[in-house]
Coordinates of C-alpha atoms in Angstrom, one line a residue:
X1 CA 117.9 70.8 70.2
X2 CA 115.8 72.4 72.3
X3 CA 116.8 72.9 76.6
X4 CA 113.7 70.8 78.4
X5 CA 111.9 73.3 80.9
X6 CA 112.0 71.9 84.4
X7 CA 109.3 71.2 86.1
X8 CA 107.6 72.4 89.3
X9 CA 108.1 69.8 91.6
X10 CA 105.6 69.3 94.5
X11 CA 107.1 70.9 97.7
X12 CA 108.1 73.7 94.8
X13 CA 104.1 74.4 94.0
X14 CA 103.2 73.7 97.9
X15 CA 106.1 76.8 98.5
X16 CA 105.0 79.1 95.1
X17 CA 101.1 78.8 96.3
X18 CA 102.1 79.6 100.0
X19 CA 104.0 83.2 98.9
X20 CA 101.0 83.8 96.7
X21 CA 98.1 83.4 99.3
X22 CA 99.8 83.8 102.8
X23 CA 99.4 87.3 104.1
X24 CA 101.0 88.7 107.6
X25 CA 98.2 90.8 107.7
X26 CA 95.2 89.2 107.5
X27 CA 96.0 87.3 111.4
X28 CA 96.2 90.8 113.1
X29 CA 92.9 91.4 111.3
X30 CA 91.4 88.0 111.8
X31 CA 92.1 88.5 115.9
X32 CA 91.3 92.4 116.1
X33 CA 87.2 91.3 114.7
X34 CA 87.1 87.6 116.2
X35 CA 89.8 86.8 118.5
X36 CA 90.2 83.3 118.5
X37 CA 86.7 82.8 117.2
X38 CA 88.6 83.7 113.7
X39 CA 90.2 80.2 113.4
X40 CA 87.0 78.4 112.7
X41 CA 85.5 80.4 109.7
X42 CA 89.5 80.5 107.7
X43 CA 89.1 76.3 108.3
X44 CA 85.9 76.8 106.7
X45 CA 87.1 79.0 103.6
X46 CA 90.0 76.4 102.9
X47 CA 87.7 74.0 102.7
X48 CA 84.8 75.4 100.5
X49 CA 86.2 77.9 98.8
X50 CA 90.5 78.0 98.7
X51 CA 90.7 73.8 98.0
X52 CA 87.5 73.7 94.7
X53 CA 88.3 77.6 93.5
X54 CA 91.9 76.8 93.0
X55 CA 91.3 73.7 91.5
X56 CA 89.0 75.5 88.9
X57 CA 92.2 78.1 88.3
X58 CA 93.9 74.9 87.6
X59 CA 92.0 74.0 84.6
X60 CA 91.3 77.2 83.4
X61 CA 94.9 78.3 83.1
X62 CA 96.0 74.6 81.9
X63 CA 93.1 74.6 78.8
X64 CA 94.2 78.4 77.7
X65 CA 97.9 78.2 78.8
X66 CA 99.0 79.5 75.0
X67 CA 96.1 82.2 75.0
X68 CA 96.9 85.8 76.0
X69 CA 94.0 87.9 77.8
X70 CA 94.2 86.0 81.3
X71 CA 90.9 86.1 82.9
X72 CA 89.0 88.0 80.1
X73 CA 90.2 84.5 77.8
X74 CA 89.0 82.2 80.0
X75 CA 85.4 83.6 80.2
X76 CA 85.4 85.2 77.0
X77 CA 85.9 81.2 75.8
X78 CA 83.7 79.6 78.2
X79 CA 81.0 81.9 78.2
X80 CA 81.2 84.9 76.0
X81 CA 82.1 88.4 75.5
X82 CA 79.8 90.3 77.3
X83 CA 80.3 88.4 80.8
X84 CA 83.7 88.3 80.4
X85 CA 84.0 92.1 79.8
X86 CA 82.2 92.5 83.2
X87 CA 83.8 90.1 85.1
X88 CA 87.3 91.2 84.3
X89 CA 86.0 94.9 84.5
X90 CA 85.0 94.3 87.9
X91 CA 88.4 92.3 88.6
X92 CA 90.0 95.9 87.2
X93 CA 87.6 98.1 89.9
X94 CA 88.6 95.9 92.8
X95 CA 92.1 97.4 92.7
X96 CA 90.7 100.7 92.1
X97 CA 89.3 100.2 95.7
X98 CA 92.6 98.8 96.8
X99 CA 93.9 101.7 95.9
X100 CA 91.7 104.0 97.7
X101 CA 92.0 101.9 100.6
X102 CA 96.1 101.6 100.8
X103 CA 96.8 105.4 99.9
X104 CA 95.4 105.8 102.9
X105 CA 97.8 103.5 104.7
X106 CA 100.7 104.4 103.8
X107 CA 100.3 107.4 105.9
X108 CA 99.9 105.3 109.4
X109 CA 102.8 103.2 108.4
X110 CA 104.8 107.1 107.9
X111 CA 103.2 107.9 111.3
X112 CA 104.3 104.3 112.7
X113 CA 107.6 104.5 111.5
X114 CA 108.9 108.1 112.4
X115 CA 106.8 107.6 115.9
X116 CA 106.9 104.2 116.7
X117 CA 102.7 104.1 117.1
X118 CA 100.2 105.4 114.7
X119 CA 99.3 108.9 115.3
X120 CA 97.4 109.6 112.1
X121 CA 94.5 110.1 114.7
X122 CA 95.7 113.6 115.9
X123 CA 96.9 115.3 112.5
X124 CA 95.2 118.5 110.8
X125 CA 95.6 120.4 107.6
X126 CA 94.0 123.6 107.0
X127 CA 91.4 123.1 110.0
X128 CA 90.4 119.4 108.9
X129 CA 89.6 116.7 111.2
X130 CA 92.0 113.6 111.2
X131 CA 90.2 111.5 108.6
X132 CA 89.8 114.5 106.2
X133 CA 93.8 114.9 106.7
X134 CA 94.2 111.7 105.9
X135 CA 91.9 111.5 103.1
X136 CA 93.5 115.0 101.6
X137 CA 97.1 113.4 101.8
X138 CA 96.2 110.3 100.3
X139 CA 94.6 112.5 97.2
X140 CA 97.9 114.3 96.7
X141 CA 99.8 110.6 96.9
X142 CA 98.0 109.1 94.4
X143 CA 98.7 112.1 92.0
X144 CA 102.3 111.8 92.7
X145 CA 102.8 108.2 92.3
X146 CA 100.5 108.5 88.6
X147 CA 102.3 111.1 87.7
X148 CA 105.9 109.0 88.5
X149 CA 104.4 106.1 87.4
X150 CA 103.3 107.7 83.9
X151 CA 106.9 108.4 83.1
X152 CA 107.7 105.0 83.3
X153 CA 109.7 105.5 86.9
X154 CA 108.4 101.4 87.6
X155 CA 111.7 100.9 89.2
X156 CA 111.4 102.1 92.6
X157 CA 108.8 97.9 92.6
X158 CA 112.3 96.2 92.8
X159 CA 113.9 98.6 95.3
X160 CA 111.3 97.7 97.3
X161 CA 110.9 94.3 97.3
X162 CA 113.4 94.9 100.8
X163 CA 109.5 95.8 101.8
X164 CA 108.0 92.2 100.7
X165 CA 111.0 90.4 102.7
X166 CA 111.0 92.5 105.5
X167 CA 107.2 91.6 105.8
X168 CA 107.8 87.7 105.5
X169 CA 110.6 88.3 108.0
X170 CA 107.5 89.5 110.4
X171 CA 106.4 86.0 110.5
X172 CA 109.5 84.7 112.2
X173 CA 109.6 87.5 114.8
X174 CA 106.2 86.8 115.8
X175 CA 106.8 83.0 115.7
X176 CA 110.3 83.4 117.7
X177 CA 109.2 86.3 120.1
X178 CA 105.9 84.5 121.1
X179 CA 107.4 81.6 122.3
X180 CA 109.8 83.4 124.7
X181 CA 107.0 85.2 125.7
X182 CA 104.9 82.1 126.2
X183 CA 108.1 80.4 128.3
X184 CA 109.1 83.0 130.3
X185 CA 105.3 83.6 131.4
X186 CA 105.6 80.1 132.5
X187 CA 102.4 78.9 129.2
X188 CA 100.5 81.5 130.8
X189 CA 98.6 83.3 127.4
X190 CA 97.2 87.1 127.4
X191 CA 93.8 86.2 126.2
X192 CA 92.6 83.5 128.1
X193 CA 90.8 80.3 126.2
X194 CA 88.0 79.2 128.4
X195 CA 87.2 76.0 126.5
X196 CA 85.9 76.3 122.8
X197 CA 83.0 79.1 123.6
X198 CA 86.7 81.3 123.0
X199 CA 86.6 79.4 119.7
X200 CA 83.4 80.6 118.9
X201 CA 82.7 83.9 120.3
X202 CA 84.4 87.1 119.7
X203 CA 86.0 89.3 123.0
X204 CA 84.5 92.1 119.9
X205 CA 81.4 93.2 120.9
X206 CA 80.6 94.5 117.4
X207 CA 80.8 90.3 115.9
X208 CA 78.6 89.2 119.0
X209 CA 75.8 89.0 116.4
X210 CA 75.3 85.7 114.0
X211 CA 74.8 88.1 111.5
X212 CA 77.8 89.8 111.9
X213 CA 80.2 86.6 112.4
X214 CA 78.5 85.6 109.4
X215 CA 79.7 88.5 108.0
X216 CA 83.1 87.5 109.2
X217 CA 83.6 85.0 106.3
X218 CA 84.3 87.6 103.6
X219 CA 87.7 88.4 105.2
X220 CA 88.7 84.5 105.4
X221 CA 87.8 84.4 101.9
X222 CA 90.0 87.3 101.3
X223 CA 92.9 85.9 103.3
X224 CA 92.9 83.3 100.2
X225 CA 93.5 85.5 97.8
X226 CA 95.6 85.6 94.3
X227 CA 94.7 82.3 93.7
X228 CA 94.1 83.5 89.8
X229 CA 98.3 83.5 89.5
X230 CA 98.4 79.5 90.5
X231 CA 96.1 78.5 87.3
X232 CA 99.4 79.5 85.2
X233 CA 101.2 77.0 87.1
X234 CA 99.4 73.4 85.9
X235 CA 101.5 73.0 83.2
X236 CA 105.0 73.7 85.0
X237 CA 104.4 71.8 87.4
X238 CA 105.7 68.0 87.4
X239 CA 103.4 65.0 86.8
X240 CA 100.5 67.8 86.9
X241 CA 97.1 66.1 86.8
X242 CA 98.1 64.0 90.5
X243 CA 100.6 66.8 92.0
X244 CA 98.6 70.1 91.0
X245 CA 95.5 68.6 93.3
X246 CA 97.5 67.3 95.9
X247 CA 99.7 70.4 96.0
X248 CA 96.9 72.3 96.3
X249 CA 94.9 70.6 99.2
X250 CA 98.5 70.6 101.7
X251 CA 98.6 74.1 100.8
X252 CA 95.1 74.4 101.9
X253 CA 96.2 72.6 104.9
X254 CA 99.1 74.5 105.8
X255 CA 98.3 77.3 104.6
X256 CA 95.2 77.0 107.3
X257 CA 97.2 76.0 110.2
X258 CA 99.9 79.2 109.8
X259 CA 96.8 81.4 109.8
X260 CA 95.1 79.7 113.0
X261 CA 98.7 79.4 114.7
X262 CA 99.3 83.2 113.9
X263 CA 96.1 84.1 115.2
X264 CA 96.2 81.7 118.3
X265 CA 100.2 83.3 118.6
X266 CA 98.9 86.8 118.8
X267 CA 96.6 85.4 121.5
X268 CA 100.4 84.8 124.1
X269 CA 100.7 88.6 123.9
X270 CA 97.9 90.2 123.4
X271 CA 94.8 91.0 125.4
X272 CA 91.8 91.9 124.0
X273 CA 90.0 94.0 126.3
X274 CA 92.9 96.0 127.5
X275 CA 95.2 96.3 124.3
X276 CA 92.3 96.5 121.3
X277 CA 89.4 98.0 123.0
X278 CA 90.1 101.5 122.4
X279 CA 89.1 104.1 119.9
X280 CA 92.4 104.3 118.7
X281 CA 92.9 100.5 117.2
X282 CA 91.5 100.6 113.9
X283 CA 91.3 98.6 110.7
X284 CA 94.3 100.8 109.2
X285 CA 96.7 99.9 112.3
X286 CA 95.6 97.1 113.8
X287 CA 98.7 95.2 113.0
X288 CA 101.5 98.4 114.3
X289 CA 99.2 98.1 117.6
X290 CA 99.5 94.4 117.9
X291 CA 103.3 94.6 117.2
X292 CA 104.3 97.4 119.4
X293 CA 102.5 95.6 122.5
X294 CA 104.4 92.2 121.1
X295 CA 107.6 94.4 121.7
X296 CA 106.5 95.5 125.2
X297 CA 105.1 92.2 126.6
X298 CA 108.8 90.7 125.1
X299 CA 110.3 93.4 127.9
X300 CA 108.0 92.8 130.4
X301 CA 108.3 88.9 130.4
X302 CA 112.0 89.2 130.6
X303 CA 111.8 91.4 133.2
X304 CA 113.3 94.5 132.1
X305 CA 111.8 98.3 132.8
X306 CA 108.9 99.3 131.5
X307 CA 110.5 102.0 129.9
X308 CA 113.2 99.7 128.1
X309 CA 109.9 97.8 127.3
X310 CA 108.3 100.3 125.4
X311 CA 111.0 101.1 123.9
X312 CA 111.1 97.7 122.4
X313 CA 107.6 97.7 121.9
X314 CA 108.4 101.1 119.6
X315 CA 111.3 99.9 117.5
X316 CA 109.3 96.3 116.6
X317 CA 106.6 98.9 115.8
X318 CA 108.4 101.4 113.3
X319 CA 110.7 98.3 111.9
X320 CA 106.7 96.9 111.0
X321 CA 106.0 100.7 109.9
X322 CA 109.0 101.1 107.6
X323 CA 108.9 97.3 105.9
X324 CA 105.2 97.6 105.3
X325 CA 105.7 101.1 104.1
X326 CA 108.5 99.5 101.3
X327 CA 106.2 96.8 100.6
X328 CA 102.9 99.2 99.7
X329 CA 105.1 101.7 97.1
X330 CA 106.2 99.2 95.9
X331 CA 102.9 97.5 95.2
X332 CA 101.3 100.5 94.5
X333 CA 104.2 101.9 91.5
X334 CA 102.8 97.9 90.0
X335 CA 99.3 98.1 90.2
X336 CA 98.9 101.7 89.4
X337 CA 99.5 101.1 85.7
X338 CA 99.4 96.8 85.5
X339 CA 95.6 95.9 85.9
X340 CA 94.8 98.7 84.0
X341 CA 97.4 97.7 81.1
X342 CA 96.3 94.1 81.5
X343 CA 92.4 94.9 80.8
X344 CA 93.4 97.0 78.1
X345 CA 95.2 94.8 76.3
X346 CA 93.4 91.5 77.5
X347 CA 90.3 92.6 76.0
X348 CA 89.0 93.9 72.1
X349 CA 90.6 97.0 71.3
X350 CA 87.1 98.3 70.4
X351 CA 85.9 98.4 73.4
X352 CA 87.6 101.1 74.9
X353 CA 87.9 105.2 73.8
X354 CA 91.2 105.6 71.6
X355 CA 92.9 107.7 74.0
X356 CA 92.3 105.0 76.6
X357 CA 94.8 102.5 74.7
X358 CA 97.1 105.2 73.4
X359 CA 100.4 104.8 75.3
X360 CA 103.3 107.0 75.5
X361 CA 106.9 107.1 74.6
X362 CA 107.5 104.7 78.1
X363 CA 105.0 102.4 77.0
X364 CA 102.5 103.6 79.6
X365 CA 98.4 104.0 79.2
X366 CA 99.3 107.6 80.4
X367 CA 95.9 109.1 79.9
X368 CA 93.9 106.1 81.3
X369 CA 96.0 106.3 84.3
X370 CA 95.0 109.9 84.6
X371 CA 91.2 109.1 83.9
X372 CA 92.0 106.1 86.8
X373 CA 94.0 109.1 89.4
X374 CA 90.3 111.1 89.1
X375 CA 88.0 108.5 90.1
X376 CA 90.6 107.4 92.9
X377 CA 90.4 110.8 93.6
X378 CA 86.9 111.6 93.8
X379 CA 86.1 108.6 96.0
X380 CA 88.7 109.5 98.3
X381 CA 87.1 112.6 98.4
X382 CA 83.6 112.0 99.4
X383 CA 84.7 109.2 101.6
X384 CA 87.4 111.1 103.8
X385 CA 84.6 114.3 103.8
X386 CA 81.6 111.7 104.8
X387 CA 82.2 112.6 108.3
X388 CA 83.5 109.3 109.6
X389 CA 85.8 108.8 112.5
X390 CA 88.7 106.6 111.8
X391 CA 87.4 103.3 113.3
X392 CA 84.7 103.5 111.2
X393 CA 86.7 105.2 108.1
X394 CA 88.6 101.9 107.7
X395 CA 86.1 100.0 108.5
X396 CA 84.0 101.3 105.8
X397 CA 87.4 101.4 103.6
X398 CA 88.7 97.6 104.4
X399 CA 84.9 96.4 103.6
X400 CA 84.5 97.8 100.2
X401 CA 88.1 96.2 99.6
X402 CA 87.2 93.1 100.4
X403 CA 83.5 92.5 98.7
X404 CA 85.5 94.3 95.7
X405 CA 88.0 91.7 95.6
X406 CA 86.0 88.7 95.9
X407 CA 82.9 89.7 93.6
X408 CA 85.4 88.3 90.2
X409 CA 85.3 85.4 91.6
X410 CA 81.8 84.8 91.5
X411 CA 82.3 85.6 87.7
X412 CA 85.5 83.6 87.4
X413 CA 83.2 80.5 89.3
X414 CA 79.9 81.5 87.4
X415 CA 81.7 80.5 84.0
X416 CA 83.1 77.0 85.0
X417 CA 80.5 74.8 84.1
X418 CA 79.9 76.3 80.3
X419 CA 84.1 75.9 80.7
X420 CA 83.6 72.4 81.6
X421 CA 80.4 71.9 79.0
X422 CA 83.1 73.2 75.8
X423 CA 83.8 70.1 74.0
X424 CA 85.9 72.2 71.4
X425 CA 89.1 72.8 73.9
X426 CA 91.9 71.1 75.4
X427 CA 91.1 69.3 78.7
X428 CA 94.1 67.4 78.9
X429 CA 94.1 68.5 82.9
X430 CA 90.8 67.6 83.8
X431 CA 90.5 67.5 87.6
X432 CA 86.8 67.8 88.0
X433 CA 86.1 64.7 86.2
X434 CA 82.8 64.2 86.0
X435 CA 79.2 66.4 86.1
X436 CA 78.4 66.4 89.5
X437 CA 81.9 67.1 90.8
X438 CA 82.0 70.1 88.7
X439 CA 78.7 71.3 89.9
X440 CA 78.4 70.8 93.4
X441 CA 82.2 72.7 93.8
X442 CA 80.5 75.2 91.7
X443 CA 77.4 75.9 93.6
X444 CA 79.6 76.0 96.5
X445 CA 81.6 78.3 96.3
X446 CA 79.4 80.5 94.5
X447 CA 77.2 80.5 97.7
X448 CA 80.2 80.7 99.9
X449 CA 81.4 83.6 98.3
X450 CA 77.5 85.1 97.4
X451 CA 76.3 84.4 100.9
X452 CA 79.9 86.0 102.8
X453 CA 79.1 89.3 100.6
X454 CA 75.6 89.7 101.3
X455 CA 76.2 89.1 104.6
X456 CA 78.9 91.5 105.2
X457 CA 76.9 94.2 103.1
X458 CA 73.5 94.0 105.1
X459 CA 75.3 93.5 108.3
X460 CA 75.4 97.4 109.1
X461 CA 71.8 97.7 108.9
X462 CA 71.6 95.4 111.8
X463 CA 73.7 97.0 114.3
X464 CA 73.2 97.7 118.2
X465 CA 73.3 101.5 117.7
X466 CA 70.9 101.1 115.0
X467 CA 71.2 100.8 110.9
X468 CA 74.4 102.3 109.5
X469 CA 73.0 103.3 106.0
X470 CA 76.5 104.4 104.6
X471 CA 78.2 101.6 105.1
X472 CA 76.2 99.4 102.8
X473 CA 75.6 101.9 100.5
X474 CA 79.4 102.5 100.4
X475 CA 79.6 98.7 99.6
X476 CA 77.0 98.5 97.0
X477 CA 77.8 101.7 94.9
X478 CA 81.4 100.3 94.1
X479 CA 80.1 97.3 92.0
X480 CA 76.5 98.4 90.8
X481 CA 78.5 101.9 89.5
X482 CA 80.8 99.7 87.8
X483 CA 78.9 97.2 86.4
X484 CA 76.9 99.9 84.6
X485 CA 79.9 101.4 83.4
X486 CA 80.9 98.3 81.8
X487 CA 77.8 97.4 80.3
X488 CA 78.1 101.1 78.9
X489 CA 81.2 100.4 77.1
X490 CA 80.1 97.0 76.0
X491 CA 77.1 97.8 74.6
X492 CA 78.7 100.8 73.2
X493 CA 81.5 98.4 71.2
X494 CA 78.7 96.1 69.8
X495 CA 76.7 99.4 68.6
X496 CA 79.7 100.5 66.8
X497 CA 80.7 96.6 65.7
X498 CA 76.6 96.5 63.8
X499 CA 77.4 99.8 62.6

């Protein structure tokens, strides 16, 4: 007799979806481009995209819980091949971005850590600027961690979980060490709210635009992100067709009010104009910058030297540095080799080059991940070498990340109502429960998502100083260069399939 599998119950789902979505770092970022104006625009993503886009995970992963393939399954069975090779080959790209985007990270949180403030901004190699520095280090990381991670050397992920804890632990010191602040300053908060225009405007002069606070919604969207993992929790979950909805709109809910109370607590310590303004807060260490001056306003409000204050404001600093530092090699050592394993065994063997799928004797795509390293590689290069400084290096960086990462949902979203139309699969969870419902959360989010994208990509040609060219350029390539790569290799597999 068989052991019955215990179900999810649902403060258990409310607590999984939480450590799934809730990211320390999105707040810092959230403040550094909108200030308290931020708050408004994550409400709005809970609401019309995090609440119906999770609901549609919910029925995907419930209707194809005993098929393997993830993602590529679900559309590949809704819709058919072709989209579904796209769509998860675009889901595959996104973390090729990631990657181009962390590796260079992990060098401010080195800098962070061994300083106790980010001073990425003043190295040189060989005569190189700072960015070109950084851009030539992160090309000899990457190649180091594939050629680890070929040999199968996945182990250093759960020595650094410490990372992924020490980051959660983040929460709490900026929870705990706000309040004091706030109490010993007798309620009296850094960046002043001056009625709800602070709710709607941004101290950043750069997101004093509609256009640009427009824009803005691409990160909130962002902020919601890795809600593919909760479709494989339906069925686990207790009394699932009333709990898995519920769960899912209080996580919405709380998950909403942790990031407008992190953003409003960064608010106690933090001034705008006098702690963010500078050339040296940037996308990359935005969050070191914001925790070192949590550190020092801690000293000043309790009245100890300004010294002993910044001394403070330096260890809360390198202790971020060194946690966040843990928590990217460890991530990195995962997704080096797991995307690219999953699309290549998620989808028809076919598809791909032989040597692509060959593994080695540690059970590791070694040669893909080598064919992966060069095009990590080459945009590194000609991104670092494009003559940016570092404000708008990470800029340019954290906005190909984040269109990158939200375009598969469009995909994912796209294929729900031919999902919903199947009459020849299980629907036993069936949420969305008639037409209208499932078209109305379709259309949007698909214009939530579609319009926070094209928003965010055209928004450099509008600028004060005038059209910034590169940036949306550097936005668009990503996805139209892949796209075409995909449709390469698909129609290349159907060619070979006829023949």
């Amino acid at each position: 007799m068989t052991k019955a599998t215990k179900k999810v119950t649902l403060f258990g789902l409310i607590l999984m979806i939480f450590t799934s979505v809730f990211g320390f770092g999105n707040a810092p970022v959230a403040f550094y481009r909108m200030g308290y104006g931020a708050i408004i625009w994550y409400i709005l993503a809970a609401l019309f995209f995090f609440i119906p886009y999770a609901l549609m995970m919910a029925e995907y992963g419930s209707t194809f819980k005993h098929e393997s393939g993830g993602m590529y399954t679900w559309m590949e069975k809704s819709v058919g091949p072709k989209y579904a090779f796209i769509g998860t080959f675009m889901w595959y790209t996104s973390y090729i971005i990631w990657m181009v985007n962390v590796s260079t990270k992990v060098f401010i949180t080195l800098s962070t850590t061994y300083s106790g403030s980010d001073h990425t901004n003043y190295w040189s190699l060989f005569g190189l600027d700072s960015t070109q520095t950084i851009g030539l280090l992160a090309i000899l990381f990457i190649i180091i961690v594939t050629f680890f991670a070929a040999r199968g050397l996945d182990k250093i992920t759960k020595i650094t979980s410490v990372g992924g804890i020490a980051v959660t632990f983040l929460n709490v010191v900026l929870i705990v060490v706000s309040l004091i602040i706030l109490v010993f300053n007798k309620g009296q908060v850094a960046q002043p709210i001056e009625g709800m225009k602070s709710f709607i405007d941004s101290p950043n002069p750069g997101f004093n635009s509609p256009l640009a606070i427009i824009s803005f919604l691409v990160f909130a969207i962002f902020a919601y992100g890795g809600l593919e993992a909760v479709g494989g929790l339906v069925d686990k979950t207790e009394n699932a067709e009333k709990n898995f909805p519920k769960g899912v709109i209080l996580s919405a809910i709380i998950i909403s009010i942790g990031y407008a109370l992190t953003i409003l607590l960064w608010g106690v310590s933090t001034n705008w104009d006098s702690v963010l303004s500078g050339n040296n807060v940037n996308l990359g260490n935005i969050t070191y910058v914001l925790m070192n001056n949590l550190g020092f306003e801690l000293g000043r409000a309790i009245n100890l030297s300004t010294d002993t204050a910044l001394a403070i404001g330096h260890a809360f600093a390198r202790f971020t540095g060194l946690s966040m530092f843990l928590a990217y090699l460890g991530a990195f050592f995962t997704l080096i080799y797991s995307p690219l394993k999953t699309i290549i065994e998620g989808t028809p063997k076919g598809l791909w080059p032989e040597k692509m799928v060959r593994e080695n004797d540690k059970g590791m795509p070694a040669f893909a991940m080598w064919i992966q390293c060069v095009i990590v590689v080459v945009i590194l290069a000609l991104v670092s070498f494009g003559g940016k400084d570092a404000q708008s290096f990470y800029n340019v960086l954290t906005l190909m990340v984040n269109v990158s990462m939200t375009i598969p949902y469009l995909f994912l979203t796209g294929a729900f109502p031919a999902f919903k139309q199947k009459t020849d699969i299980d629907h036993s969870i069936n949420i969305f429960k008639t037409k209208t419902q499932y078209m109305v959360s379709t259309i949007v989010v698909m214009a939530v998502i579609g319009f926070a994208n094209i928003f965010t990509i055209i928004e450099p040609l509008f600028r004060e100083g005038g059209p910034v060219w590169g940036d949306t350029l550097w936005q668009i390539a990503g996805p139209v260069l892949f796209s075409l790569i995909a449709l390469l290799l698909f129609n290349r597999y159907e060619k070979r399939k006829k023949d």
